[in-house]
Amino acid sequence: MPVTTTKSSLADIEAEGLVLGVYAELPLPGPAAEFDRLSGGTLTSLFEAKEISGKKGDVTTLLAPQGVKTRTVVVVGLGPQNSLDRGTAYRASAAAAKSLSSKERGKVVFALADQWSAELVEAAVCGSVVGCVGQDIYRAKKSRFPLANIVWAGVDDAAAERGAILGEGVNLTRRLVNEPPSDMYPESFAAAARKVAAATGLAIEVWDAARLESERCGALLAVARGSVKPPRLVILRYQGAAADKPLLALVGKGVTFDSGGLSIKPTDGMKTMKCDMAGAATVLGAMQAIAQLKLPVNVIGLCGLVENMISGDSYKLGDVLRARNGKTIEVLNTDAEGRLVLADVLDVCVQENPARIVDLATLTGACVVALGNDVAGLMTNDEAWCGAVKSAADTCGEPMWQLPMFPEFGEQIRSEVADIKNVGDGRWGGAITAAKFLEEFVAGKPWVHIDIAGPSFLEGAKPWLDAGGSGFGVRTLVELAARGV
Ligand code: BES
Ligand code: MN
Ligand code: ZN
């Protein structure tokens, strides 16, 4: 999806769509004011009559406007000017793009920016690339028509290019999550990763079942046993700085379908479980963007890929597994599989000697109970590193909130027969007992766990985004990498 820029004045722009921004209060920003002048005061009068509110993300469509050579003008609210941030710019621009993608359109010009910082432009361009893409991959009658020719007016070329790269990363993650689970399984995910690596110059290594066996990844392999689809571990390496510079590690849960295993899920809980590889997809989307942006950092991305299914050889309740780091795990619920997969992937990660680790996982329903659908949970063994992740997320407008890691939660995963068990005592605090389990495998390295069970997959559409995979987390990871390790 090509994004270009233009320096032409509004009066000269010929396009099928024009997007303008208005704040919650007058005066109108530059491009909107210019349109207002050309159209004989249309915007001012609509604003004063409260037909246009300027509220964040509100979209108003004006058809056949006077004074410009565009058939459709979309006016999007940016909220109060003094509180305009990247999250608002992303969502407003995405809402406008979503609205214009209801039918096939040629050139669409975005003229939102009014002396905006490069960061705001980047976020808004990203939104324009993401908002117009939907989840109707397999529908004959499309509901979204991705804008084929997006032009940003009056912005810096480099900022626009960065925003487009970021948007493509988010869309990659969304597409992988939206693919049906019988098409997106460990091998096909690995194949998608190989394509990304070939296109961006990332180094890639894929471990098959035999390699995972020889690496003693007993916890990951136990989960994989119930499926006819063999597991994979994808390792992506990006070197943007000298080899002796600190390494940032991104780890993703890639359960391409979570039936729950023998602790089988009911239909309602299972029907969206193609989304259980969102952590891995987020890591891949972010790695693609980091490589294309040529960020001056070293990053390793690890995606643990398995399908959690049922067969005559499924792993069982009461089984004791030996994880790669030597710890033994009593299995008391086969639906608590994500932590078993991550246990071994985190240990492989530790072996690479990263300075900092972030993992992303659709790990627990309990996190959604605690924080709702829109907020990810943060859990850590290192307050400073968690602060850095939270700050990057806040800046991008991706809501995340820290949950406590009191030692008492760790007591809950002690087992009578093994070193640890894969569930806590009862349901309460389940997001945290899961994180305490993961902590057993990071060898004390600075680590932040992001539970994205809520925000990674939208069951209903948002004003700025269709339902399905949201790409949540990609922007935060890229921001984190851009800030350096
Ligand atoms: N993949 C699920 C968590 C999940 C729930 C993700 C809802 C997205 C939306 C995970 O593997 C799981 O099943 N967790 C169990 C853990 C329990 C058995 C300790 C859960 O949350 O119920
Ligand atoms: Mn599960
Ligand atoms: Zn799961």
Short mmCIF file of C-alpha atoms and ligand atoms in Angstrom, two decimals:
data_model
loop_
_atom_site.label_atom_id
_atom_site.label_comp_id
_atom_site.label_asym_id
_atom_site.label_seq_id
_atom_site.Cartn_x
_atom_site.Cartn_y
_atom_site.Cartn_z
CA MET A 1 0.00 0.00 0.00
CA PRO A 2 1.97 2.97 -1.25
CA VAL A 3 1.93 6.19 0.77
CA THR A 4 3.23 9.31 -0.94
CA THR A 5 3.33 12.97 0.00
CA THR A 6 2.39 16.20 -1.71
CA LYS A 7 3.15 19.85 -1.20
CA SER A 8 0.34 21.08 -3.48
CA SER A 9 -2.19 23.51 -2.08
CA LEU A 10 -5.68 22.19 -1.38
CA ALA A 11 -7.27 24.11 -4.24
CA ASP A 12 -5.11 22.19 -6.74
CA ILE A 13 -5.52 18.69 -5.32
CA GLU A 14 -7.61 16.32 -7.41
CA ALA A 15 -8.66 13.21 -5.49
CA GLU A 16 -11.60 10.97 -4.72
CA GLY A 17 -11.32 11.68 -1.04
CA LEU A 18 -9.88 14.38 1.18
CA VAL A 19 -9.44 14.01 4.93
CA LEU A 20 -9.33 17.09 7.13
CA GLY A 21 -8.95 17.39 10.89
CA VAL A 22 -10.69 19.71 13.31
CA TYR A 23 -9.93 20.25 16.97
CA ALA A 24 -12.62 20.35 19.64
CA GLU A 25 -12.37 24.13 19.51
CA LEU A 26 -11.78 26.83 16.91
CA PRO A 27 -9.62 28.03 15.24
CA LEU A 28 -9.52 25.41 12.52
CA PRO A 29 -6.13 23.84 11.84
CA GLY A 30 -4.30 25.04 8.69
CA PRO A 31 -5.64 22.65 6.01
CA ALA A 32 -9.21 22.78 7.39
CA ALA A 33 -9.02 26.58 7.48
CA GLU A 34 -7.83 26.58 3.86
CA PHE A 35 -10.78 24.39 2.84
CA ASP A 36 -13.09 26.66 4.82
CA ARG A 37 -11.85 29.65 2.83
CA LEU A 38 -12.19 27.82 -0.51
CA SER A 39 -15.69 26.59 0.29
CA GLY A 40 -17.10 29.89 1.52
CA GLY A 41 -17.04 29.15 5.24
CA THR A 42 -18.61 25.66 5.13
CA LEU A 43 -16.59 24.23 8.01
CA THR A 44 -16.93 27.19 10.34
CA SER A 45 -20.68 27.27 9.94
CA LEU A 46 -21.03 23.49 10.38
CA PHE A 47 -18.81 23.69 13.46
CA GLU A 48 -20.74 26.57 14.96
CA ALA A 49 -24.02 24.73 14.29
CA LYS A 50 -22.48 21.74 16.15
CA GLU A 51 -22.91 19.50 13.10
CA ILE A 52 -19.19 18.86 13.46
CA SER A 53 -17.97 18.39 17.04
CA GLY A 54 -14.22 17.94 16.78
CA LYS A 55 -14.55 15.13 19.33
CA LYS A 56 -11.77 12.55 19.11
CA GLY A 57 -12.40 10.19 16.20
CA ASP A 58 -15.80 11.64 15.18
CA VAL A 59 -16.14 11.35 11.42
CA THR A 60 -18.36 13.60 9.29
CA THR A 61 -18.62 13.12 5.53
CA LEU A 62 -19.29 16.08 3.23
CA LEU A 63 -20.34 15.14 -0.29
CA ALA A 64 -19.67 17.22 -3.39
CA PRO A 65 -18.16 20.13 -1.47
CA GLN A 66 -17.71 23.49 -3.16
CA GLY A 67 -14.32 25.01 -3.90
CA VAL A 68 -12.21 21.83 -4.08
CA LYS A 69 -11.66 19.16 -6.72
CA THR A 70 -12.58 16.20 -4.52
CA ARG A 71 -15.89 14.38 -4.49
CA THR A 72 -15.84 13.53 -0.80
CA VAL A 73 -14.42 15.35 2.20
CA VAL A 74 -14.12 13.51 5.49
CA VAL A 75 -13.74 15.69 8.54
CA VAL A 76 -12.34 13.90 11.56
CA GLY A 77 -12.28 15.16 15.15
CA LEU A 78 -8.90 15.47 16.85
CA GLY A 79 -10.15 16.47 20.32
CA PRO A 80 -8.70 19.42 22.24
CA GLN A 81 -5.58 20.74 20.51
CA ASN A 82 -3.56 20.85 23.73
CA SER A 83 -4.12 17.15 24.40
CA LEU A 84 -3.36 15.87 20.91
CA ASP A 85 -1.10 12.84 21.26
CA ARG A 86 0.08 9.95 19.10
CA GLY A 87 -2.71 7.64 20.17
CA THR A 88 -5.34 10.20 19.21
CA ALA A 89 -3.64 10.93 15.88
CA TYR A 90 -3.47 7.19 15.11
CA ARG A 91 -7.11 6.53 15.94
CA ALA A 92 -8.51 9.65 14.26
CA SER A 93 -6.64 8.99 11.06
CA ALA A 94 -7.59 5.30 11.14
CA ALA A 95 -11.26 6.19 11.67
CA ALA A 96 -11.18 8.45 8.60
CA ALA A 97 -9.42 5.78 6.53
CA LYS A 98 -11.90 3.15 7.68
CA SER A 99 -14.81 5.36 6.69
CA LEU A 100 -13.36 6.00 3.21
CA SER A 101 -12.63 2.30 2.62
CA SER A 102 -16.33 1.41 2.48
CA LYS A 103 -16.07 1.37 -1.31
CA GLU A 104 -13.29 1.28 -3.87
CA ARG A 105 -11.59 4.64 -4.03
CA GLY A 106 -8.60 5.85 -5.97
CA LYS A 107 -6.48 8.64 -4.60
CA VAL A 108 -7.26 9.82 -1.08
CA VAL A 109 -5.45 12.83 0.34
CA PHE A 110 -4.93 13.23 4.08
CA ALA A 111 -4.50 16.87 5.11
CA LEU A 112 -4.65 16.56 8.89
CA ALA A 113 -1.27 17.77 9.94
CA ASP A 114 -0.84 21.33 11.00
CA GLN A 115 2.71 21.97 12.16
CA TRP A 116 2.68 18.50 13.69
CA SER A 117 5.80 16.87 15.09
CA ALA A 118 7.34 14.04 13.08
CA GLU A 119 6.08 11.59 15.74
CA LEU A 120 2.47 12.74 15.35
CA VAL A 121 2.72 12.50 11.57
CA GLU A 122 4.18 9.01 11.85
CA ALA A 123 1.32 7.86 14.10
CA ALA A 124 -1.33 9.40 11.85
CA VAL A 125 0.13 7.92 8.66
CA CYS A 126 0.27 4.57 10.43
CA GLY A 127 -3.43 4.93 11.27
CA SER A 128 -4.33 5.70 7.67
CA VAL A 129 -2.65 2.48 6.52
CA VAL A 130 -4.25 0.33 9.24
CA GLY A 131 -7.80 1.69 9.40
CA CYS A 132 -8.69 0.90 5.79
CA VAL A 133 -7.83 -2.82 6.05
CA GLY A 134 -10.45 -5.26 7.31
CA GLN A 135 -10.76 -8.96 8.10
CA ASP A 136 -12.68 -10.10 5.00
CA ILE A 137 -9.77 -12.10 3.53
CA TYR A 138 -12.08 -14.87 2.36
CA ARG A 139 -15.23 -12.92 1.51
CA ALA A 140 -16.27 -12.68 -2.12
CA LYS A 141 -18.22 -9.53 -1.40
CA LYS A 142 -15.67 -7.30 0.29
CA SER A 143 -16.65 -4.98 3.12
CA ARG A 144 -13.36 -3.02 3.05
CA PHE A 145 -11.48 -1.66 0.08
CA PRO A 146 -7.95 -0.83 1.26
CA LEU A 147 -6.97 2.59 -0.03
CA ALA A 148 -4.62 1.98 -2.93
CA ASN A 149 -3.23 5.49 -3.19
CA ILE A 150 -2.79 7.36 0.09
CA VAL A 151 -1.27 10.82 -0.19
CA TRP A 152 -0.28 12.88 2.84
CA ALA A 153 -0.26 16.64 2.32
CA GLY A 154 2.24 18.98 3.92
CA VAL A 155 4.25 16.40 5.85
CA ASP A 156 7.87 15.36 5.97
CA ASP A 157 8.61 12.49 3.52
CA ALA A 158 10.70 10.53 6.00
CA ALA A 159 8.04 10.70 8.72
CA ALA A 160 5.41 9.53 6.24
CA GLU A 161 7.58 6.63 5.17
CA ARG A 162 8.18 5.59 8.78
CA GLY A 163 4.44 5.74 9.46
CA ALA A 164 3.72 3.56 6.42
CA ILE A 165 6.32 0.97 7.51
CA LEU A 166 4.78 0.89 10.99
CA GLY A 167 1.30 0.50 9.52
CA GLU A 168 2.43 -2.41 7.33
CA GLY A 169 3.88 -4.09 10.43
CA VAL A 170 0.57 -3.70 12.28
CA ASN A 171 -1.34 -5.03 9.26
CA LEU A 172 0.98 -8.03 8.94
CA THR A 173 0.23 -8.96 12.55
CA ARG A 174 -3.50 -8.48 11.99
CA ARG A 175 -3.53 -10.62 8.85
CA LEU A 176 -1.66 -13.48 10.52
CA VAL A 177 -4.11 -13.42 13.45
CA ASN A 178 -7.13 -13.25 11.13
CA GLU A 179 -6.10 -16.24 9.02
CA PRO A 180 -8.18 -19.30 9.90
CA PRO A 181 -6.37 -21.77 12.16
CA SER A 182 -6.31 -24.56 9.59
CA ASP A 183 -4.32 -22.25 7.30
CA MET A 184 -2.17 -20.63 9.98
CA TYR A 185 -0.36 -23.43 11.86
CA PRO A 186 3.24 -23.67 13.08
CA GLU A 187 4.76 -24.54 9.68
CA SER A 188 2.77 -21.96 7.74
CA PHE A 189 3.58 -19.29 10.32
CA ALA A 190 7.26 -20.20 9.97
CA ALA A 191 6.90 -19.94 6.18
CA ALA A 192 5.38 -16.46 6.59
CA ALA A 193 8.31 -15.53 8.83
CA ARG A 194 10.76 -16.77 6.20
CA LYS A 195 9.11 -14.51 3.63
CA VAL A 196 9.40 -11.52 5.95
CA ALA A 197 13.04 -12.36 6.64
CA ALA A 198 13.86 -12.69 2.94
CA ALA A 199 12.16 -9.39 2.13
CA THR A 200 13.74 -7.40 4.96
CA GLY A 201 17.18 -8.98 5.40
CA LEU A 202 16.44 -10.41 8.85
CA ALA A 203 18.43 -13.52 9.72
CA ILE A 204 16.13 -16.45 10.43
CA GLU A 205 16.51 -19.84 12.04
CA VAL A 206 13.63 -22.31 12.29
CA TRP A 207 13.77 -25.22 14.73
CA ASP A 208 11.68 -28.24 13.74
CA ALA A 209 10.43 -30.99 16.06
CA ALA A 210 13.71 -32.93 15.84
CA ARG A 211 15.73 -29.89 16.82
CA LEU A 212 13.33 -29.03 19.64
CA GLU A 213 13.76 -32.61 20.80
CA SER A 214 17.54 -32.43 20.76
CA GLU A 215 17.32 -29.08 22.58
CA ARG A 216 15.24 -30.79 25.31
CA CYS A 217 12.26 -28.46 24.94
CA GLY A 218 10.10 -30.88 26.90
CA ALA A 219 7.41 -28.41 27.93
CA LEU A 220 6.76 -27.01 24.45
CA LEU A 221 6.87 -30.49 22.91
CA ALA A 222 4.35 -31.85 25.41
CA VAL A 223 1.77 -29.27 24.28
CA ALA A 224 2.48 -30.06 20.64
CA ARG A 225 1.93 -33.80 21.09
CA GLY A 226 -1.84 -33.63 20.72
CA SER A 227 -1.64 -32.21 17.23
CA VAL A 228 -0.75 -33.74 13.87
CA LYS A 229 0.85 -30.39 13.04
CA PRO A 230 4.48 -30.39 14.20
CA PRO A 231 5.71 -27.45 16.29
CA ARG A 232 8.27 -24.83 15.27
CA LEU A 233 10.47 -22.28 16.98
CA VAL A 234 11.23 -19.25 14.82
CA ILE A 235 14.26 -17.16 15.73
CA LEU A 236 14.71 -13.84 13.92
CA ARG A 237 17.82 -11.73 14.32
CA TYR A 238 18.22 -8.06 13.50
CA GLN A 239 21.58 -6.40 13.92
CA GLY A 240 21.38 -2.63 13.65
CA ALA A 241 24.27 -1.87 16.00
CA ALA A 242 27.74 -3.24 16.74
CA ALA A 243 27.75 -6.88 17.84
CA ASP A 244 28.87 -6.01 21.38
CA LYS A 245 25.93 -3.64 21.96
CA PRO A 246 23.08 -4.80 24.26
CA LEU A 247 20.47 -7.12 22.82
CA LEU A 248 16.70 -6.63 23.11
CA ALA A 249 14.69 -9.87 23.05
CA LEU A 250 11.07 -10.09 21.94
CA VAL A 251 9.31 -13.37 22.69
CA GLY A 252 5.84 -14.33 21.46
CA LYS A 253 3.32 -17.04 22.32
CA GLY A 254 2.30 -18.69 19.07
CA VAL A 255 -0.41 -21.20 19.87
CA THR A 256 -1.97 -21.29 16.41
CA PHE A 257 -5.11 -22.86 17.84
CA ASP A 258 -5.98 -23.47 21.48
CA SER A 259 -8.66 -26.13 21.90
CA GLY A 260 -7.67 -26.41 25.56
CA GLY A 261 -6.40 -29.97 25.01
CA LEU A 262 -7.94 -32.62 27.28
CA SER A 263 -9.05 -29.75 29.56
CA ILE A 264 -11.13 -28.85 26.55
CA LYS A 265 -12.70 -25.42 26.15
CA PRO A 266 -16.42 -25.00 25.61
CA THR A 267 -17.45 -23.70 22.17
CA ASP A 268 -17.81 -20.12 23.31
CA GLY A 269 -14.31 -20.02 24.72
CA MET A 270 -12.82 -21.83 21.73
CA LYS A 271 -14.33 -19.95 18.83
CA THR A 272 -11.79 -17.11 18.84
CA MET A 273 -8.77 -19.27 19.70
CA LYS A 274 -7.14 -18.74 16.32
CA CYS A 275 -6.03 -15.51 18.02
CA ASP A 276 -3.80 -17.44 20.45
CA MET A 277 -0.75 -16.82 18.26
CA ALA A 278 -1.15 -13.04 18.50
CA GLY A 279 1.99 -12.69 20.64
CA ALA A 280 4.10 -14.38 17.98
CA ALA A 281 2.41 -12.37 15.22
CA THR A 282 3.12 -9.16 17.12
CA VAL A 283 6.79 -10.08 17.40
CA LEU A 284 6.95 -10.79 13.64
CA GLY A 285 5.13 -7.55 12.73
CA ALA A 286 7.46 -5.55 14.98
CA MET A 287 10.60 -7.27 13.66
CA GLN A 288 9.56 -6.47 10.08
CA ALA A 289 9.09 -2.80 10.96
CA ILE A 290 12.32 -2.59 13.01
CA ALA A 291 14.29 -4.01 10.07
CA GLN A 292 12.64 -1.74 7.50
CA LEU A 293 13.18 1.30 9.72
CA LYS A 294 16.85 0.30 10.08
CA LEU A 295 16.78 1.15 13.79
CA PRO A 296 20.26 1.33 15.37
CA VAL A 297 19.71 -1.53 17.84
CA ASN A 298 20.17 -5.28 18.10
CA VAL A 299 16.97 -7.24 18.44
CA ILE A 300 16.16 -10.93 18.55
CA GLY A 301 12.62 -12.19 18.06
CA LEU A 302 11.51 -15.66 19.16
CA CYS A 303 8.15 -17.19 18.26
CA GLY A 304 7.10 -20.45 19.95
CA LEU A 305 4.64 -22.15 17.61
CA VAL A 306 2.40 -25.08 18.51
CA GLU A 307 -1.19 -26.19 18.14
CA ASN A 308 -2.95 -27.27 21.37
CA MET A 309 -5.13 -30.19 20.27
CA ILE A 310 -6.42 -33.57 21.39
CA SER A 311 -5.27 -37.02 20.27
CA GLY A 312 -4.60 -40.46 21.70
CA ASP A 313 -1.13 -39.18 22.57
CA SER A 314 -2.10 -35.82 24.09
CA TYR A 315 -0.29 -34.69 27.18
CA LYS A 316 -2.31 -35.46 30.27
CA LEU A 317 -3.30 -34.09 33.64
CA GLY A 318 -0.82 -35.39 36.16
CA ASP A 319 2.01 -35.58 33.63
CA VAL A 320 5.34 -34.28 34.81
CA LEU A 321 7.35 -32.47 32.14
CA ARG A 322 10.99 -31.50 32.16
CA ALA A 323 11.49 -28.03 30.72
CA ARG A 324 14.64 -27.06 28.84
CA ASN A 325 16.10 -25.31 31.89
CA GLY A 326 15.78 -28.56 33.89
CA LYS A 327 12.79 -27.60 36.04
CA THR A 328 10.03 -30.18 36.35
CA ILE A 329 6.41 -29.15 35.80
CA GLU A 330 3.28 -30.93 36.98
CA VAL A 331 0.45 -30.49 34.46
CA LEU A 332 -2.88 -29.93 36.16
CA ASN A 333 -4.66 -28.22 33.27
CA THR A 334 -3.79 -28.71 29.61
CA ASP A 335 -5.47 -25.40 28.81
CA ALA A 336 -2.68 -23.57 30.67
CA GLU A 337 -0.46 -24.39 27.67
CA GLY A 338 0.90 -20.96 26.77
CA ARG A 339 3.16 -20.81 29.81
CA LEU A 340 4.54 -24.27 28.95
CA VAL A 341 5.43 -23.14 25.43
CA LEU A 342 6.96 -19.89 26.70
CA ALA A 343 8.92 -21.71 29.41
CA ASP A 344 11.18 -23.31 26.81
CA VAL A 345 11.23 -20.34 24.44
CA LEU A 346 12.27 -18.04 27.29
CA ASP A 347 15.09 -20.43 28.15
CA VAL A 348 16.34 -20.42 24.54
CA CYS A 349 16.08 -16.64 24.69
CA VAL A 350 18.12 -16.42 27.91
CA GLN A 351 20.87 -18.43 26.24
CA GLU A 352 21.28 -15.55 23.74
CA ASN A 353 22.23 -13.34 26.68
CA PRO A 354 19.80 -10.46 26.03
CA ALA A 355 20.06 -7.32 28.16
CA ARG A 356 16.27 -7.03 28.31
CA ILE A 357 13.36 -9.34 27.54
CA VAL A 358 9.74 -8.59 26.64
CA ASP A 359 7.28 -11.37 26.05
CA LEU A 360 3.81 -10.98 24.58
CA ALA A 361 1.14 -13.60 25.07
CA THR A 362 -2.59 -14.12 24.95
CA LEU A 363 -1.95 -15.90 28.21
CA THR A 364 -4.98 -15.70 30.50
CA GLY A 365 -8.68 -14.99 30.55
CA ALA A 366 -7.99 -13.78 34.09
CA CYS A 367 -6.12 -10.77 32.70
CA VAL A 368 -9.23 -9.82 30.73
CA VAL A 369 -11.31 -10.20 33.91
CA ALA A 370 -8.88 -7.89 35.73
CA LEU A 371 -8.36 -5.18 33.11
CA GLY A 372 -11.09 -5.56 30.50
CA ASN A 373 -10.80 -6.08 26.78
CA ASP A 374 -8.87 -2.93 25.89
CA VAL A 375 -5.98 -3.00 28.35
CA ALA A 376 -2.97 -5.31 28.41
CA GLY A 377 -1.44 -6.47 31.68
CA LEU A 378 2.21 -5.81 32.51
CA MET A 379 4.11 -8.05 34.92
CA THR A 380 7.80 -7.83 35.64
CA ASN A 381 10.82 -8.76 37.74
CA ASP A 382 12.42 -5.36 37.05
CA GLU A 383 10.55 -2.15 37.84
CA ALA A 384 12.81 0.10 35.76
CA TRP A 385 12.42 -2.01 32.63
CA CYS A 386 8.65 -2.22 33.20
CA GLY A 387 8.58 1.57 33.49
CA ALA A 388 10.33 1.83 30.14
CA VAL A 389 7.77 -0.48 28.50
CA LYS A 390 4.86 1.37 30.10
CA SER A 391 6.25 4.70 28.95
CA ALA A 392 6.63 3.48 25.35
CA ALA A 393 3.08 2.11 25.42
CA ASP A 394 1.67 5.34 26.86
CA THR A 395 3.42 7.37 24.19
CA CYS A 396 1.92 5.20 21.44
CA GLY A 397 -1.54 5.21 22.98
CA GLU A 398 -1.61 1.46 23.61
CA PRO A 399 -3.20 1.05 27.06
CA MET A 400 -1.22 -1.18 29.43
CA TRP A 401 -1.40 -1.49 33.20
CA GLN A 402 0.92 -3.14 35.66
CA LEU A 403 -0.21 -5.97 37.93
CA PRO A 404 1.71 -6.81 41.14
CA MET A 405 4.12 -9.74 41.45
CA PHE A 406 4.09 -10.30 45.23
CA PRO A 407 6.01 -13.46 46.23
CA GLU A 408 2.80 -14.96 47.67
CA PHE A 409 1.55 -15.52 44.12
CA GLY A 410 4.64 -17.61 43.47
CA GLU A 411 3.74 -19.91 46.39
CA GLN A 412 0.62 -20.93 44.47
CA ILE A 413 2.57 -22.70 41.73
CA ARG A 414 4.63 -24.93 44.06
CA SER A 415 3.88 -28.60 43.38
CA GLU A 416 3.91 -31.65 45.64
CA VAL A 417 5.33 -33.88 42.93
CA ALA A 418 7.40 -31.54 40.74
CA ASP A 419 9.25 -28.23 41.06
CA ILE A 420 6.21 -26.24 39.91
CA LYS A 421 2.72 -26.82 38.58
CA ASN A 422 1.14 -25.10 35.61
CA VAL A 423 -1.83 -23.55 37.45
CA GLY A 424 -2.32 -21.61 40.68
CA ASP A 425 -4.67 -22.57 43.51
CA GLY A 426 -8.05 -21.59 42.09
CA ARG A 427 -8.86 -18.93 39.54
CA TRP A 428 -8.15 -15.76 41.46
CA GLY A 429 -5.16 -13.74 40.37
CA GLY A 430 -4.69 -16.09 37.41
CA ALA A 431 -2.87 -13.54 35.26
CA ILE A 432 -0.27 -13.13 37.99
CA THR A 433 0.24 -16.80 38.84
CA ALA A 434 0.82 -17.34 35.10
CA ALA A 435 3.45 -14.58 35.11
CA LYS A 436 5.07 -16.09 38.22
CA PHE A 437 5.35 -19.33 36.26
CA LEU A 438 7.10 -17.55 33.38
CA GLU A 439 9.46 -15.83 35.81
CA GLU A 440 10.90 -19.28 36.62
CA PHE A 441 12.41 -19.34 33.13
CA VAL A 442 14.03 -15.92 32.68
CA ALA A 443 17.03 -16.62 34.92
CA GLY A 444 16.74 -13.25 36.65
CA LYS A 445 17.18 -11.21 33.45
CA PRO A 446 15.24 -7.93 33.29
CA TRP A 447 11.93 -9.11 31.86
CA VAL A 448 8.45 -7.75 31.21
CA HIS A 449 5.51 -9.98 30.40
CA ILE A 450 2.63 -8.39 28.46
CA ASP A 451 -0.63 -10.33 28.65
CA ILE A 452 -2.50 -9.27 25.50
CA ALA A 453 -5.44 -11.71 25.84
CA GLY A 454 -7.86 -8.75 25.86
CA PRO A 455 -6.71 -6.17 23.31
CA SER A 456 -5.08 -8.39 20.65
CA PHE A 457 -8.39 -9.52 19.22
CA LEU A 458 -11.51 -7.38 18.86
CA GLU A 459 -14.78 -9.31 19.02
CA GLY A 460 -16.58 -6.23 17.70
CA ALA A 461 -15.45 -3.34 15.51
CA LYS A 462 -14.07 -0.11 16.97
CA PRO A 463 -14.78 3.22 15.27
CA TRP A 464 -11.20 3.18 13.99
CA LEU A 465 -10.73 -0.54 13.33
CA ASP A 466 -12.66 -3.55 12.11
CA ALA A 467 -13.12 -6.55 14.38
CA GLY A 468 -10.51 -9.31 14.48
CA GLY A 469 -6.77 -9.02 15.04
CA SER A 470 -5.89 -5.51 16.22
CA GLY A 471 -2.11 -5.50 15.87
CA PHE A 472 -1.95 -4.29 19.48
CA GLY A 473 1.62 -4.09 20.75
CA VAL A 474 3.46 -3.64 17.46
CA ARG A 475 3.73 0.12 17.86
CA THR A 476 4.94 -0.18 21.46
CA LEU A 477 7.61 -2.73 20.56
CA VAL A 478 8.92 -0.59 17.71
CA GLU A 479 8.93 2.49 19.94
CA LEU A 480 10.83 0.53 22.57
CA ALA A 481 13.43 -0.57 20.02
CA ALA A 482 13.68 2.99 18.68
CA ARG A 483 14.46 4.27 22.18
CA GLY A 484 17.38 1.85 22.41
CA VAL A 485 18.08 -0.88 24.93
N1 BES B 1 -5.28 -18.76 25.33
C1 BES B 1 -5.89 -18.82 26.59
C2 BES B 1 -6.14 -17.44 27.22
C3 BES B 1 -7.09 -16.54 26.48
C4 BES B 1 -8.39 -16.38 26.95
C5 BES B 1 -6.68 -15.78 25.41
C6 BES B 1 -9.25 -15.53 26.31
C7 BES B 1 -7.54 -14.93 24.75
C8 BES B 1 -8.82 -14.79 25.21
C9 BES B 1 -4.98 -19.60 27.56
O1 BES B 1 -4.22 -20.61 26.99
C10 BES B 1 -5.87 -20.26 28.56
O2 BES B 1 -6.64 -21.08 28.18
N2 BES B 1 -5.74 -19.88 29.81
C11 BES B 1 -6.52 -20.43 30.86
C12 BES B 1 -5.62 -20.68 32.04
C13 BES B 1 -6.23 -21.50 33.14
C14 BES B 1 -6.50 -22.89 32.66
C15 BES B 1 -5.28 -21.53 34.32
C16 BES B 1 -7.60 -19.42 31.20
O3 BES B 1 -7.37 -18.23 31.12
O4 BES B 1 -8.71 -19.88 31.53
MN MN B 2 -5.28 -22.45 26.83
ZN ZN B 3 -3.75 -20.39 25.02
#
